[in-house]
Amino acid sequence: MITTRDIAERLGISVSTVGRALSDDARISEETKFRVRQAASEMGYVGNRAARMMRGASSNVVALVIPDIRNSFYSTIAHELSKNMEAEGFQLMLSETDDDRMVELRHLRELSANRVAGVIIVPTARPHSESVKLLKAVPHLQLLRRNPSLGSQWFGVDDHEALRQATAHLVTLGHTRIAYLGGPEELPTGAERLRGFRSALREGGLPDDAGWTELGPPASVDHGRRAVRRLLEEPDTPTALVLGSIQLTLGVLEELSEQGVKVPGELSVVGFGDDPGFSWWGPGLTTIGLPIQEMATGCALWLMRRLKTKPDNDGPYTSLSPGSLVLRGSTAPSDGKTPSRSV
């Protein structure tokens, strides 16, 4: 295996000069850096990152810690982040927690032991106290969800306003019995989306009992299917449904198709997220679009700047991106009647 000593002997310079040139040390001239890099490339030199890490240096790896890669929001943002990081000479590493705080802790321990350069995390509802300590020792930011114990750097969506607009759209169409299916209130995203739903009902002059709500695992397609089955069995079936997660939306759409529910004739539906298939599902799904590319670029730029500055410049930062209501054919004015279906 080619070493820095081999490169030094070929160029007639010291081993320390080769090492500094390869690490882009400002004390080494650009001409020498070029000669060293060229020789290293020609000779097939591969840097020993493990040795550098033993000397206290960080890796060039940035970790993305998320609940579930099957959620298209997370898979898309992982792709966008990877491209942004690669352009800056960093590599993205993925860790899945399945929204389990102990799994989250195990991942953070391993990432800390491997001296990752930074962490972008979608935290669990109640991060372990050791997770909090581990994250304090590495540049990090929170994505989508925000937990005060993990610091004040956060990129998210205005969940309250997104769900308020989606529900207000249904109220404007004359719906007075509107159901909401979303994630648990213990998650900040779940709480804000539920608050937006309720705000729209109040602003529309509807009573509290006008809204049928069910909260459950946000990443569960199966829960979406089960919940909409219960909804359709209600004696006073809602005429409209607004959803608070991508996975729940997928489950609901699968169940509605299987049961032959006419959308929007029997039920108007507003989804969450805008997967490619949503535009051609049934009449086309009216849904809440998410600014995924904008958020990914913002996260990458912020973290790259943080990695290139001193820790004392690590001040509070919040980026709140708006969602957008994408109007298609799955919502229509209500006739005020309770839907009836032949099963």
Short mmCIF file of C-alpha atoms in Angstrom, two decimals:
data_model
loop_
_atom_site.label_atom_id
_atom_site.label_comp_id
_atom_site.label_asym_id
_atom_site.label_seq_id
_atom_site.Cartn_x
_atom_site.Cartn_y
_atom_site.Cartn_z
CA MET A 1 0.00 0.00 0.00
CA ILE A 2 1.34 3.42 -0.97
CA THR A 3 2.18 5.63 2.00
CA THR A 4 3.05 9.30 2.49
CA ARG A 5 6.70 8.21 2.86
CA ASP A 6 6.60 6.78 -0.68
CA ILE A 7 5.25 10.08 -2.01
CA ALA A 8 7.88 12.04 -0.06
CA GLU A 9 10.71 9.91 -1.47
CA ARG A 10 9.45 10.35 -5.02
CA LEU A 11 9.24 14.14 -4.69
CA GLY A 12 12.30 14.60 -2.51
CA ILE A 13 10.43 16.35 0.28
CA SER A 14 9.69 15.51 3.94
CA VAL A 15 6.88 13.21 5.05
CA SER A 16 5.43 16.01 7.18
CA THR A 17 5.22 18.30 4.13
CA VAL A 18 3.33 15.60 2.23
CA GLY A 19 0.89 15.16 5.12
CA ARG A 20 0.28 18.89 5.40
CA ALA A 21 -0.18 19.25 1.66
CA LEU A 22 -2.76 16.46 1.58
CA SER A 23 -4.66 18.07 4.46
CA ASP A 24 -4.66 21.45 2.66
CA ASP A 25 -2.51 23.13 5.33
CA ALA A 26 -2.20 26.88 4.70
CA ARG A 27 1.56 26.74 5.46
CA ILE A 28 2.18 24.75 2.26
CA SER A 29 2.36 26.53 -1.10
CA GLU A 30 -0.25 25.83 -3.76
CA GLU A 31 2.49 24.60 -6.10
CA THR A 32 3.65 21.98 -3.58
CA LYS A 33 0.07 20.94 -2.84
CA PHE A 34 -0.51 20.40 -6.56
CA ARG A 35 2.68 18.32 -6.94
CA VAL A 36 1.81 16.17 -3.91
CA ARG A 37 -1.79 15.58 -4.99
CA GLN A 38 -0.73 14.73 -8.51
CA ALA A 39 1.86 12.23 -7.27
CA ALA A 40 -0.64 10.74 -4.81
CA SER A 41 -3.15 10.25 -7.62
CA GLU A 42 -0.62 8.69 -9.98
CA MET A 43 0.71 6.33 -7.30
CA GLY A 44 -2.76 5.26 -6.09
CA TYR A 45 -2.43 6.69 -2.58
CA VAL A 46 -5.49 6.28 -0.34
CA GLY A 47 -5.56 8.37 2.84
CA ASN A 48 -5.82 6.54 6.15
CA ARG A 49 -8.88 8.24 7.59
CA ALA A 50 -8.89 5.98 10.64
CA ALA A 51 -5.41 7.17 11.60
CA ARG A 52 -6.44 10.81 11.25
CA MET A 53 -9.50 10.18 13.42
CA MET A 54 -7.28 8.62 16.10
CA ARG A 55 -5.41 11.93 16.18
CA GLY A 56 -8.70 13.70 16.97
CA ALA A 57 -9.80 14.78 13.50
CA SER A 58 -13.43 14.48 12.44
CA SER A 59 -14.48 12.39 9.48
CA ASN A 60 -16.04 13.85 6.34
CA VAL A 61 -19.29 12.02 7.10
CA VAL A 62 -22.54 13.81 7.91
CA ALA A 63 -25.25 11.64 9.46
CA LEU A 64 -28.94 11.89 8.66
CA VAL A 65 -30.96 10.33 11.49
CA ILE A 66 -34.58 9.72 10.48
CA PRO A 67 -37.54 7.60 11.62
CA ASP A 68 -38.23 5.63 8.42
CA ILE A 69 -36.66 5.74 4.93
CA ARG A 70 -39.89 4.31 3.46
CA ASN A 71 -41.51 7.71 4.01
CA SER A 72 -41.03 9.51 0.69
CA PHE A 73 -40.33 12.82 2.45
CA TYR A 74 -37.27 11.33 4.13
CA SER A 75 -36.03 9.36 1.11
CA THR A 76 -36.31 12.42 -1.13
CA ILE A 77 -34.62 14.74 1.33
CA ALA A 78 -31.87 12.15 1.87
CA HIS A 79 -31.21 12.14 -1.89
CA GLU A 80 -31.13 15.95 -2.07
CA LEU A 81 -28.89 16.23 0.99
CA SER A 82 -26.51 13.61 -0.40
CA LYS A 83 -26.04 15.61 -3.59
CA ASN A 84 -25.51 18.86 -1.68
CA MET A 85 -23.02 17.25 0.71
CA GLU A 86 -21.10 15.53 -2.08
CA ALA A 87 -20.59 18.88 -3.80
CA GLU A 88 -18.84 20.10 -0.64
CA GLY A 89 -16.66 16.99 -0.22
CA PHE A 90 -18.81 15.31 2.44
CA GLN A 91 -20.57 11.95 2.48
CA LEU A 92 -24.07 11.38 3.85
CA MET A 93 -24.67 8.42 6.19
CA LEU A 94 -28.21 7.25 6.94
CA SER A 95 -29.52 5.97 10.29
CA GLU A 96 -33.12 4.84 10.92
CA THR A 97 -34.64 5.00 14.41
CA ASP A 98 -38.18 3.71 13.77
CA ASP A 99 -39.15 6.46 16.26
CA ASP A 100 -37.58 4.43 19.09
CA ARG A 101 -35.55 6.60 21.50
CA MET A 102 -33.25 3.71 22.47
CA VAL A 103 -32.47 2.90 18.85
CA GLU A 104 -31.83 6.61 18.36
CA LEU A 105 -29.39 6.55 21.28
CA ARG A 106 -27.51 3.53 19.93
CA HIS A 107 -27.09 5.20 16.56
CA LEU A 108 -25.85 8.44 18.15
CA ARG A 109 -23.33 6.53 20.27
CA GLU A 110 -21.92 4.85 17.16
CA LEU A 111 -21.87 8.09 15.19
CA SER A 112 -20.08 9.85 18.04
CA ALA A 113 -17.50 7.06 18.30
CA ASN A 114 -16.80 7.44 14.58
CA ARG A 115 -16.38 11.21 14.91
CA VAL A 116 -18.95 12.24 12.31
CA ALA A 117 -18.54 15.83 11.17
CA GLY A 118 -22.19 16.68 11.83
CA VAL A 119 -25.69 15.32 12.38
CA ILE A 120 -29.05 16.22 10.84
CA ILE A 121 -31.75 14.61 12.95
CA VAL A 122 -35.51 14.13 12.93
CA PRO A 123 -35.73 13.45 16.67
CA THR A 124 -37.99 11.02 18.47
CA ALA A 125 -40.68 12.44 20.75
CA ARG A 126 -38.59 12.10 23.93
CA PRO A 127 -34.85 11.81 23.21
CA HIS A 128 -32.80 10.05 25.90
CA SER A 129 -30.74 12.35 28.15
CA GLU A 130 -27.56 10.71 26.85
CA SER A 131 -28.65 11.48 23.28
CA VAL A 132 -28.93 15.13 24.28
CA LYS A 133 -25.36 15.08 25.66
CA LEU A 134 -23.96 13.34 22.59
CA LEU A 135 -25.51 15.86 20.23
CA LYS A 136 -24.15 18.79 22.23
CA ALA A 137 -20.65 17.58 21.34
CA VAL A 138 -21.16 17.65 17.56
CA PRO A 139 -22.50 20.27 15.11
CA HIS A 140 -26.12 19.32 14.50
CA LEU A 141 -29.50 20.62 13.48
CA GLN A 142 -33.05 19.37 13.78
CA LEU A 143 -35.20 18.70 10.74
CA LEU A 144 -39.02 18.85 10.61
CA ARG A 145 -39.46 18.10 14.34
CA ARG A 146 -38.12 20.38 17.04
CA ASN A 147 -37.22 19.38 20.60
CA PRO A 148 -35.96 22.23 22.85
CA SER A 149 -33.50 19.94 24.64
CA LEU A 150 -31.57 19.37 21.39
CA GLY A 151 -30.70 22.99 20.74
CA SER A 152 -32.04 25.90 18.74
CA GLN A 153 -31.04 25.08 15.15
CA TRP A 154 -34.09 23.85 13.27
CA PHE A 155 -35.46 23.56 9.73
CA GLY A 156 -39.15 22.81 9.48
CA VAL A 157 -42.50 23.30 7.79
CA ASP A 158 -45.24 25.62 9.05
CA ASP A 159 -47.42 22.64 9.98
CA HIS A 160 -50.10 24.72 11.66
CA GLU A 161 -50.67 26.92 8.63
CA ALA A 162 -50.49 24.03 6.16
CA LEU A 163 -53.28 22.11 7.92
CA ARG A 164 -55.25 25.27 8.57
CA GLN A 165 -55.29 26.05 4.84
CA ALA A 166 -56.17 22.48 3.88
CA THR A 167 -59.08 22.36 6.33
CA ALA A 168 -60.24 25.87 5.46
CA HIS A 169 -60.46 24.75 1.83
CA LEU A 170 -62.97 22.07 2.85
CA VAL A 171 -64.91 24.51 5.05
CA THR A 172 -65.14 26.93 2.13
CA LEU A 173 -66.63 24.12 0.02
CA GLY A 174 -69.44 23.83 2.55
CA HIS A 175 -68.33 20.75 4.47
CA THR A 176 -69.51 20.78 8.09
CA ARG A 177 -68.49 17.23 9.06
CA ILE A 178 -64.75 16.99 8.51
CA ALA A 179 -62.44 14.23 9.74
CA TYR A 180 -58.73 14.55 10.51
CA LEU A 181 -56.28 11.66 10.64
CA GLY A 182 -52.79 12.55 11.85
CA GLY A 183 -49.76 11.70 13.97
CA PRO A 184 -49.62 11.68 17.80
CA GLU A 185 -49.74 14.95 19.73
CA GLU A 186 -46.54 14.07 21.60
CA LEU A 187 -44.66 14.83 18.36
CA PRO A 188 -44.36 18.58 17.73
CA THR A 189 -45.42 18.05 14.11
CA GLY A 190 -48.50 16.10 15.22
CA ALA A 191 -49.48 18.77 17.74
CA GLU A 192 -49.09 21.64 15.27
CA ARG A 193 -51.02 19.91 12.49
CA LEU A 194 -53.89 19.10 14.83
CA ARG A 195 -53.89 22.71 16.04
CA GLY A 196 -54.11 23.92 12.43
CA PHE A 197 -57.07 21.63 11.75
CA ARG A 198 -58.93 22.89 14.82
CA SER A 199 -58.09 26.53 14.04
CA ALA A 200 -59.75 26.25 10.63
CA LEU A 201 -62.91 24.77 12.15
CA ARG A 202 -63.16 27.62 14.66
CA GLU A 203 -62.48 30.25 12.02
CA GLY A 204 -65.21 28.70 9.87
CA GLY A 205 -67.72 28.98 12.71
CA LEU A 206 -68.06 25.23 13.14
CA PRO A 207 -68.64 23.63 16.55
CA ASP A 208 -66.01 21.45 18.19
CA ASP A 209 -67.94 18.29 17.38
CA ALA A 210 -67.81 19.10 13.65
CA GLY A 211 -64.36 17.53 13.52
CA TRP A 212 -63.78 13.76 13.83
CA THR A 213 -60.15 13.16 14.78
CA GLU A 214 -57.96 10.11 15.14
CA LEU A 215 -54.27 10.29 16.01
CA GLY A 216 -51.83 7.42 15.62
CA PRO A 217 -48.45 6.28 14.30
CA PRO A 218 -47.52 8.81 11.56
CA ALA A 219 -45.40 6.30 9.64
CA SER A 220 -48.02 3.55 9.49
CA VAL A 221 -49.77 2.81 6.20
CA ASP A 222 -51.75 0.08 7.97
CA HIS A 223 -53.01 2.54 10.57
CA GLY A 224 -54.28 4.76 7.77
CA ARG A 225 -56.25 1.86 6.32
CA ARG A 226 -57.72 0.83 9.67
CA ALA A 227 -58.64 4.39 10.61
CA VAL A 228 -60.51 5.13 7.39
CA ARG A 229 -62.42 1.85 7.73
CA ARG A 230 -63.62 3.02 11.16
CA LEU A 231 -64.44 6.43 9.72
CA LEU A 232 -66.67 4.92 7.03
CA GLU A 233 -68.55 2.93 9.70
CA GLU A 234 -69.49 6.07 11.67
CA PRO A 235 -73.28 6.58 11.92
CA ASP A 236 -72.86 10.22 10.88
CA THR A 237 -70.08 9.75 8.33
CA PRO A 238 -67.98 12.87 7.65
CA THR A 239 -68.20 14.26 4.14
CA ALA A 240 -64.54 15.28 4.01
CA LEU A 241 -61.18 14.03 5.26
CA VAL A 242 -57.86 15.85 5.73
CA LEU A 243 -54.66 13.90 6.41
CA GLY A 244 -51.58 14.74 8.46
CA SER A 245 -48.82 12.43 7.16
CA ILE A 246 -47.60 10.90 3.91
CA GLN A 247 -47.76 7.29 5.10
CA LEU A 248 -51.27 7.74 6.49
CA THR A 249 -52.28 9.26 3.15
CA LEU A 250 -50.98 6.19 1.31
CA GLY A 251 -52.94 3.87 3.60
CA VAL A 252 -56.14 5.87 3.22
CA LEU A 253 -55.90 5.99 -0.58
CA GLU A 254 -55.33 2.22 -0.73
CA GLU A 255 -58.38 1.54 1.45
CA LEU A 256 -60.66 3.97 -0.38
CA SER A 257 -59.73 2.36 -3.70
CA GLU A 258 -60.28 -1.14 -2.32
CA GLN A 259 -63.69 -0.25 -0.90
CA GLY A 260 -64.79 1.56 -4.03
CA VAL A 261 -65.50 4.86 -2.28
CA LYS A 262 -66.33 7.59 -4.77
CA VAL A 263 -64.01 10.56 -4.34
CA PRO A 264 -65.10 13.35 -4.18
CA GLY A 265 -68.75 12.26 -4.68
CA GLU A 266 -68.96 10.40 -1.36
CA LEU A 267 -65.89 11.79 0.39
CA SER A 268 -63.67 14.79 -0.34
CA VAL A 269 -60.03 14.10 0.54
CA VAL A 270 -57.00 16.34 1.15
CA GLY A 271 -53.73 14.41 1.44
CA PHE A 272 -50.34 15.26 2.90
CA GLY A 273 -47.19 15.46 0.78
CA ASP A 274 -47.16 15.19 -2.99
CA ASP A 275 -45.81 11.81 -4.07
CA PRO A 276 -45.60 11.40 -7.86
CA GLY A 277 -48.56 9.00 -7.85
CA PHE A 278 -50.86 11.45 -6.08
CA SER A 279 -51.45 13.51 -9.22
CA TRP A 280 -52.99 10.55 -11.07
CA TRP A 281 -54.69 8.72 -8.17
CA GLY A 282 -58.45 8.66 -8.91
CA PRO A 283 -59.48 12.19 -9.90
CA GLY A 284 -56.09 13.53 -8.80
CA LEU A 285 -55.40 14.13 -5.11
CA THR A 286 -55.76 17.58 -3.62
CA THR A 287 -52.86 17.66 -1.17
CA ILE A 288 -50.38 19.66 0.88
CA GLY A 289 -47.14 20.06 -1.06
CA LEU A 290 -43.91 20.14 0.96
CA PRO A 291 -40.83 22.27 0.11
CA ILE A 292 -38.41 19.35 0.17
CA GLN A 293 -35.69 20.72 -2.13
CA GLU A 294 -35.73 24.08 -0.39
CA MET A 295 -35.35 22.46 3.03
CA ALA A 296 -32.59 20.09 1.89
CA THR A 297 -30.57 22.91 0.33
CA GLY A 298 -31.06 25.10 3.39
CA CYS A 299 -29.98 22.31 5.78
CA ALA A 300 -26.88 21.56 3.72
CA LEU A 301 -25.82 25.19 3.39
CA TRP A 302 -26.32 25.87 7.11
CA LEU A 303 -24.38 22.80 8.21
CA MET A 304 -21.55 23.41 5.74
CA ARG A 305 -21.21 26.97 7.05
CA ARG A 306 -21.26 25.70 10.64
CA LEU A 307 -18.55 23.11 9.93
CA LYS A 308 -16.32 25.81 8.50
CA THR A 309 -16.74 28.27 11.40
CA LYS A 310 -15.88 28.24 15.09
CA PRO A 311 -18.28 26.69 17.62
CA ASP A 312 -18.82 30.07 19.29
CA ASN A 313 -20.60 31.16 16.09
CA ASP A 314 -23.19 28.42 16.66
CA GLY A 315 -26.11 30.71 17.47
CA PRO A 316 -29.86 30.01 17.32
CA TYR A 317 -31.31 29.51 13.85
CA THR A 318 -34.83 28.74 12.69
CA SER A 319 -36.03 28.19 9.13
CA LEU A 320 -39.79 27.85 8.74
CA SER A 321 -40.89 26.89 5.22
CA PRO A 322 -44.51 27.13 4.07
CA GLY A 323 -46.39 24.20 2.63
CA SER A 324 -48.65 24.72 -0.38
CA LEU A 325 -52.16 23.53 -1.10
CA VAL A 326 -52.17 21.69 -4.45
CA LEU A 327 -55.72 21.69 -5.81
CA ARG A 328 -56.84 18.70 -7.88
CA GLY A 329 -60.03 16.69 -8.28
CA SER A 330 -60.42 14.93 -4.92
CA THR A 331 -62.36 17.79 -3.25
CA ALA A 332 -65.76 19.18 -4.25
CA PRO A 333 -68.59 21.22 -2.69
CA SER A 334 -70.69 19.39 -0.12
CA ASP A 335 -74.39 18.80 -0.70
CA GLY A 336 -74.90 18.64 3.05
CA LYS A 337 -76.16 15.08 2.98
CA THR A 338 -74.73 12.08 4.80
CA PRO A 339 -72.98 9.88 2.21
CA SER A 340 -74.60 6.52 1.55
CA ARG A 341 -72.77 3.65 -0.09
CA SER A 342 -73.69 0.20 -1.20
CA VAL A 343 -71.10 -2.22 0.17
#
